[in-house]
PDB file of C-alpha atoms in Angstrom:
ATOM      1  CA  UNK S1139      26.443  -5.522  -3.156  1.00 48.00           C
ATOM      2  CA  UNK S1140      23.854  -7.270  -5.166  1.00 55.00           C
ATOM      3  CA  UNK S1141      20.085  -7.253  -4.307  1.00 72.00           C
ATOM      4  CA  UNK S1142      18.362 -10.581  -3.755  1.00 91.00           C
ATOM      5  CA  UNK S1143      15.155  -9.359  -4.769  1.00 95.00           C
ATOM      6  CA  UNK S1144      13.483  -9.550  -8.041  1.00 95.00           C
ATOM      7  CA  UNK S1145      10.489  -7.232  -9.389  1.00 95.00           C
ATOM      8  CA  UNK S1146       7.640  -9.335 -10.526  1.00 96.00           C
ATOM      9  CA  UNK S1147       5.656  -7.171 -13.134  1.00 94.00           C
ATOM     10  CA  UNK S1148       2.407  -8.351 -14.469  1.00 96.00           C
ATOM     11  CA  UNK S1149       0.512  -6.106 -17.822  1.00 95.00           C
ATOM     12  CA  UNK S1150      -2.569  -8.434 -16.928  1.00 97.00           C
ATOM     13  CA  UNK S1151      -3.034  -6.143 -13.305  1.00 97.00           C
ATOM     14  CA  UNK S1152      -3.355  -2.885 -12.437  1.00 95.00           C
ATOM     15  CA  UNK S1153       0.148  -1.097 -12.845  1.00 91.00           C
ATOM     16  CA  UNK S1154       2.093  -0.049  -9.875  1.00 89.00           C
ATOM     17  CA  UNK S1155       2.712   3.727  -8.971  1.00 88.00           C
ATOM     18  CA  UNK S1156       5.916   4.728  -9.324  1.00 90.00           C
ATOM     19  CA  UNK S1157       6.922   4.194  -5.793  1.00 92.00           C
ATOM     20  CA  UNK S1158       6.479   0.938  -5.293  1.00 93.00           C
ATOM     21  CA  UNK S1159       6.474  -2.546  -7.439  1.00 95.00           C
ATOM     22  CA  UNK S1160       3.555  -4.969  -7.834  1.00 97.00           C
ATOM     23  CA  UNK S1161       5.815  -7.802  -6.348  1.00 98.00           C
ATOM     24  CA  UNK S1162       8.963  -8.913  -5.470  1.00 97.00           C
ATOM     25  CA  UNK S1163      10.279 -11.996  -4.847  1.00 97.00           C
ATOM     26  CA  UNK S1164      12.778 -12.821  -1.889  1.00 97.00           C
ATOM     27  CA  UNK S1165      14.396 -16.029  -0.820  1.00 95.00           C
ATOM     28  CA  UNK S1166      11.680 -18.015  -2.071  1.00 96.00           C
ATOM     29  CA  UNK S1167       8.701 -15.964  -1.355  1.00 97.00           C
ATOM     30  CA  UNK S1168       6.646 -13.142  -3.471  1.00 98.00           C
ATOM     31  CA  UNK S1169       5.342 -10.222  -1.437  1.00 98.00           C
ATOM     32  CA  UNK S1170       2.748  -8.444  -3.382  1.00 98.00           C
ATOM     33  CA  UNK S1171       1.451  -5.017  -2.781  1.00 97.00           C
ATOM     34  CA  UNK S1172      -1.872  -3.827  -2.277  1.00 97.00           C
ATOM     35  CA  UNK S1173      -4.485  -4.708  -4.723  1.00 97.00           C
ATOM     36  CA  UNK S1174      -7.570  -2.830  -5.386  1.00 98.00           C
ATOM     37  CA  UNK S1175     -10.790  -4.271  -7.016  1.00 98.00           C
ATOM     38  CA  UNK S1176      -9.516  -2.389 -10.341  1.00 98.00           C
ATOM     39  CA  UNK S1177     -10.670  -3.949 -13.688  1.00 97.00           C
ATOM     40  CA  UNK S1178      -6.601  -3.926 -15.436  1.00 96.00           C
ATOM     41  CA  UNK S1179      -8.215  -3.089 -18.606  1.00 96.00           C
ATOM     42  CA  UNK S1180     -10.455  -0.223 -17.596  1.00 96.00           C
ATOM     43  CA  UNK S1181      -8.697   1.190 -14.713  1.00 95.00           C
ATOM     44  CA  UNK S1182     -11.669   1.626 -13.234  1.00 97.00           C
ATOM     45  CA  UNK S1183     -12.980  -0.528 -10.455  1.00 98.00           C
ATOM     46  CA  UNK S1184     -15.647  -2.996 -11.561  1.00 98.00           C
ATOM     47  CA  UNK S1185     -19.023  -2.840 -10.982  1.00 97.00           C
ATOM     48  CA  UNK S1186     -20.927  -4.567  -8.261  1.00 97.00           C
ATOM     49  CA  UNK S1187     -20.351  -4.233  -4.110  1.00 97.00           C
ATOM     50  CA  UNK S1188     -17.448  -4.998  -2.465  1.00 98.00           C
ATOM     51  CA  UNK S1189     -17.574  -8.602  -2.793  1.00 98.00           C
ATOM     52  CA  UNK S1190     -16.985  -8.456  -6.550  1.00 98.00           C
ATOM     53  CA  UNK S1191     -14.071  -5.745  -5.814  1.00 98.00           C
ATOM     54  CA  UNK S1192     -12.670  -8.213  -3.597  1.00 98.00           C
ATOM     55  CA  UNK S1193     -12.635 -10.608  -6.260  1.00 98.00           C
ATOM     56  CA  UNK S1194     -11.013  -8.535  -8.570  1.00 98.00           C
ATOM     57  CA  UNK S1195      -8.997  -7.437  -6.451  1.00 98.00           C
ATOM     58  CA  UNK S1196      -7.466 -10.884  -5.747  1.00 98.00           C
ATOM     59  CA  UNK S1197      -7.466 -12.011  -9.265  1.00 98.00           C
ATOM     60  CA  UNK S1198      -5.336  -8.843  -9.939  1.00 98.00           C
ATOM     61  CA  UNK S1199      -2.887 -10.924  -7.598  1.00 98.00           C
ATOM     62  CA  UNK S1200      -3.826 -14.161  -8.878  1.00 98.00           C
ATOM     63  CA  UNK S1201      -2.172 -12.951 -12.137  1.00 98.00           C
ATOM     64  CA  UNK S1202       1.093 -11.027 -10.382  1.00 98.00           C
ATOM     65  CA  UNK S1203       1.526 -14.444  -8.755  1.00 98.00           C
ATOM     66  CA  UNK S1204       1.530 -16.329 -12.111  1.00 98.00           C
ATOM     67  CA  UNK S1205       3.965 -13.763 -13.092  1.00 97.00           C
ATOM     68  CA  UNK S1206       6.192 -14.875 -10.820  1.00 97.00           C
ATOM     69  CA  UNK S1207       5.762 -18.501 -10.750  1.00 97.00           C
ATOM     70  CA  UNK S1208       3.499 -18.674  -7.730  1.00 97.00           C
ATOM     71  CA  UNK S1209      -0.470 -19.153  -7.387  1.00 97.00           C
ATOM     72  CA  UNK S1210      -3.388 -18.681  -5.305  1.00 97.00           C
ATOM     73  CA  UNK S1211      -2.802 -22.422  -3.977  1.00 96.00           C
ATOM     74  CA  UNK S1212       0.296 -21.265  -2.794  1.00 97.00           C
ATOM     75  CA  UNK S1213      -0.315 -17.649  -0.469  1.00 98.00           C
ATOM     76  CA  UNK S1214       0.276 -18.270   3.046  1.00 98.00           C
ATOM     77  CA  UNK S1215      -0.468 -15.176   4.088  1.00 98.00           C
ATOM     78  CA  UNK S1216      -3.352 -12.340   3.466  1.00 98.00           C
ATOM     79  CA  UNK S1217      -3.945  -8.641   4.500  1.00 98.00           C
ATOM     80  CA  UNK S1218      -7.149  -7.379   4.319  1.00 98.00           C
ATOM     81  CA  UNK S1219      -7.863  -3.693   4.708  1.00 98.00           C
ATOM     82  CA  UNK S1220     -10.883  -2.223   4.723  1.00 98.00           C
ATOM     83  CA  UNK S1221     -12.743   1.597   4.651  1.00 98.00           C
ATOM     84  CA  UNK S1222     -15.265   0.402   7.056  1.00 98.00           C
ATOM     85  CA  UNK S1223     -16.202  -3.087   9.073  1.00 98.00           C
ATOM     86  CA  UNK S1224     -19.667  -2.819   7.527  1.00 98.00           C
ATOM     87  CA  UNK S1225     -18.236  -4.280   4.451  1.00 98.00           C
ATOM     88  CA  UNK S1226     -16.976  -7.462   6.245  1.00 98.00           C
ATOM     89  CA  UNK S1227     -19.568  -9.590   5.445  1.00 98.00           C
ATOM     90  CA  UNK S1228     -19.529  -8.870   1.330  1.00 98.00           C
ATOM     91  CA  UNK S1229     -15.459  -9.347   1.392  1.00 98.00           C
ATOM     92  CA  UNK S1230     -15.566 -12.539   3.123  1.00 98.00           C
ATOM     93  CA  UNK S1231     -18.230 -13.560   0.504  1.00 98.00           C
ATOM     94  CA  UNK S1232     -15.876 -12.727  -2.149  1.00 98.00           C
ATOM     95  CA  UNK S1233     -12.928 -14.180  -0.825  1.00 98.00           C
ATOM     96  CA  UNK S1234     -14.639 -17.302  -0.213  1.00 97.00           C
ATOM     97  CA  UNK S1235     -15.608 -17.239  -3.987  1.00 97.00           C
ATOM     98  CA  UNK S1236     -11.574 -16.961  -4.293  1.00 97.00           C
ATOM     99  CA  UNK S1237      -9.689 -19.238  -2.046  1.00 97.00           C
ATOM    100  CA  UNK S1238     -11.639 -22.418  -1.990  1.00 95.00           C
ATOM    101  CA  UNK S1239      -8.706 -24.559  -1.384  1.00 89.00           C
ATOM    102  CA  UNK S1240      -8.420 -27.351   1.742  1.00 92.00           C
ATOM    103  CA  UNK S1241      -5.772 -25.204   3.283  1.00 94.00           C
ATOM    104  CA  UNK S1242      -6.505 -21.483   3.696  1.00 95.00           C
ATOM    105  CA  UNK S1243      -3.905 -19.336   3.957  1.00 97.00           C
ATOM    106  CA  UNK S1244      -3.376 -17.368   7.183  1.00 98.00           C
ATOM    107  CA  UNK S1245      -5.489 -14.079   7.310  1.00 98.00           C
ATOM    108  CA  UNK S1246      -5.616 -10.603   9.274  1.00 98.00           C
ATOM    109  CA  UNK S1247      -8.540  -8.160   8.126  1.00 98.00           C
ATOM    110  CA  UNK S1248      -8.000  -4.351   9.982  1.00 98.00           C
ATOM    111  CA  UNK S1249     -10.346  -1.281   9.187  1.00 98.00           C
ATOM    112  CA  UNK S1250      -8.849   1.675   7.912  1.00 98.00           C
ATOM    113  CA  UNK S1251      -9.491   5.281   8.138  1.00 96.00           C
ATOM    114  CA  UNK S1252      -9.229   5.632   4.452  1.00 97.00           C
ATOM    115  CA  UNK S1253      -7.722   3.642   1.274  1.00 97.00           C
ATOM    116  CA  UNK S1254      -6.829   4.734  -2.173  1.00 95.00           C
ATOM    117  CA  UNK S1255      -9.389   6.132  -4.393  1.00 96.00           C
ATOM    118  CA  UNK S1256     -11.967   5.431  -1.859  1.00 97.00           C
ATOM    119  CA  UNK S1257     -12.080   1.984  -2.636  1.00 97.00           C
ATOM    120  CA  UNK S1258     -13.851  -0.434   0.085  1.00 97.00           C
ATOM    121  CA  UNK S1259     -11.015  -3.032   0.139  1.00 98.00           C
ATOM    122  CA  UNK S1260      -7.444  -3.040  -0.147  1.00 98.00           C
ATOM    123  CA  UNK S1261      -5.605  -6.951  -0.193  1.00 98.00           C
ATOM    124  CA  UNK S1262      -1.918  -7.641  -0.339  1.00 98.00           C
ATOM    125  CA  UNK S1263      -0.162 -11.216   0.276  1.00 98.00           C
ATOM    126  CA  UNK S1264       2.264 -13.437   0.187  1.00 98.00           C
ATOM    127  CA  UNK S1265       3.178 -16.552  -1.353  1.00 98.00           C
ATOM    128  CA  UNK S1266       5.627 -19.193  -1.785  1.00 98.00           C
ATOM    129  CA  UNK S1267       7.145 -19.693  -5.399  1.00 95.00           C
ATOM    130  CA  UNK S1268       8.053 -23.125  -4.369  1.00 78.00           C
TER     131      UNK S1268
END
């Protein structure tokens, strides 16, 4: 039986962990995973608060989405999770610095107990390719 998902790999983001891919496309949509505000060049996360993490983190998916034939004008749908509320305010700063198109894309934002590496913000979405 033959899969009808394809792995979307981007060198220009953070690589994935073993465990899981950065993206995969299915019947017309890419589902990324979790991004972190992680410079791809680095591998560390940038400087700054967690407004610039949050834009880093998205432009980590801005360039998995290119990878796949998608773009930032295209997500319908975003996950925000976060390592405390407190840091509300300086995410939706950053993601305002993001998605400034007419139509924003539909948006849940949960706190966490904890995220990887201890970063503030975690952000995973999805997009049509179409």
């Amino acid at each position: 039986m033959s899969s009808n998902k394809t792995a979307i790999v981007s060198h220009n983001a953070p690589a994935p962990s073993l465990l899981m891919s950065q993206a995969l496309i299915c019947q017309g949509m890419i589902y990324c995973s979790g991004s972190l505000g992680i410079d791809p060049k680095t591998g560390k996360f940038v400087d700054g608060d967690a407004s610039d993490r949050t834009v880093q983190a998205l432009r980590n998916l801005e360039e998995i989405l290119k990878s796949g034939g998608s773009d930032l004008g295209k997500v319908v749908k975003v996950t925000i999770f976060l390592s405390s509320m407190d840091h509300y305010a300086k995410v939706n700063e950053g993601y305002g610095k993001v998605f400034t198109h007419d139509v924003k894309p539909c948006r849940t934002c949960v706190a966490v107990a904890k995220l990887p590496l201890d970063a503030e913000v975690e952000i995973e979405l999805i997009a049509s390719v179409r």
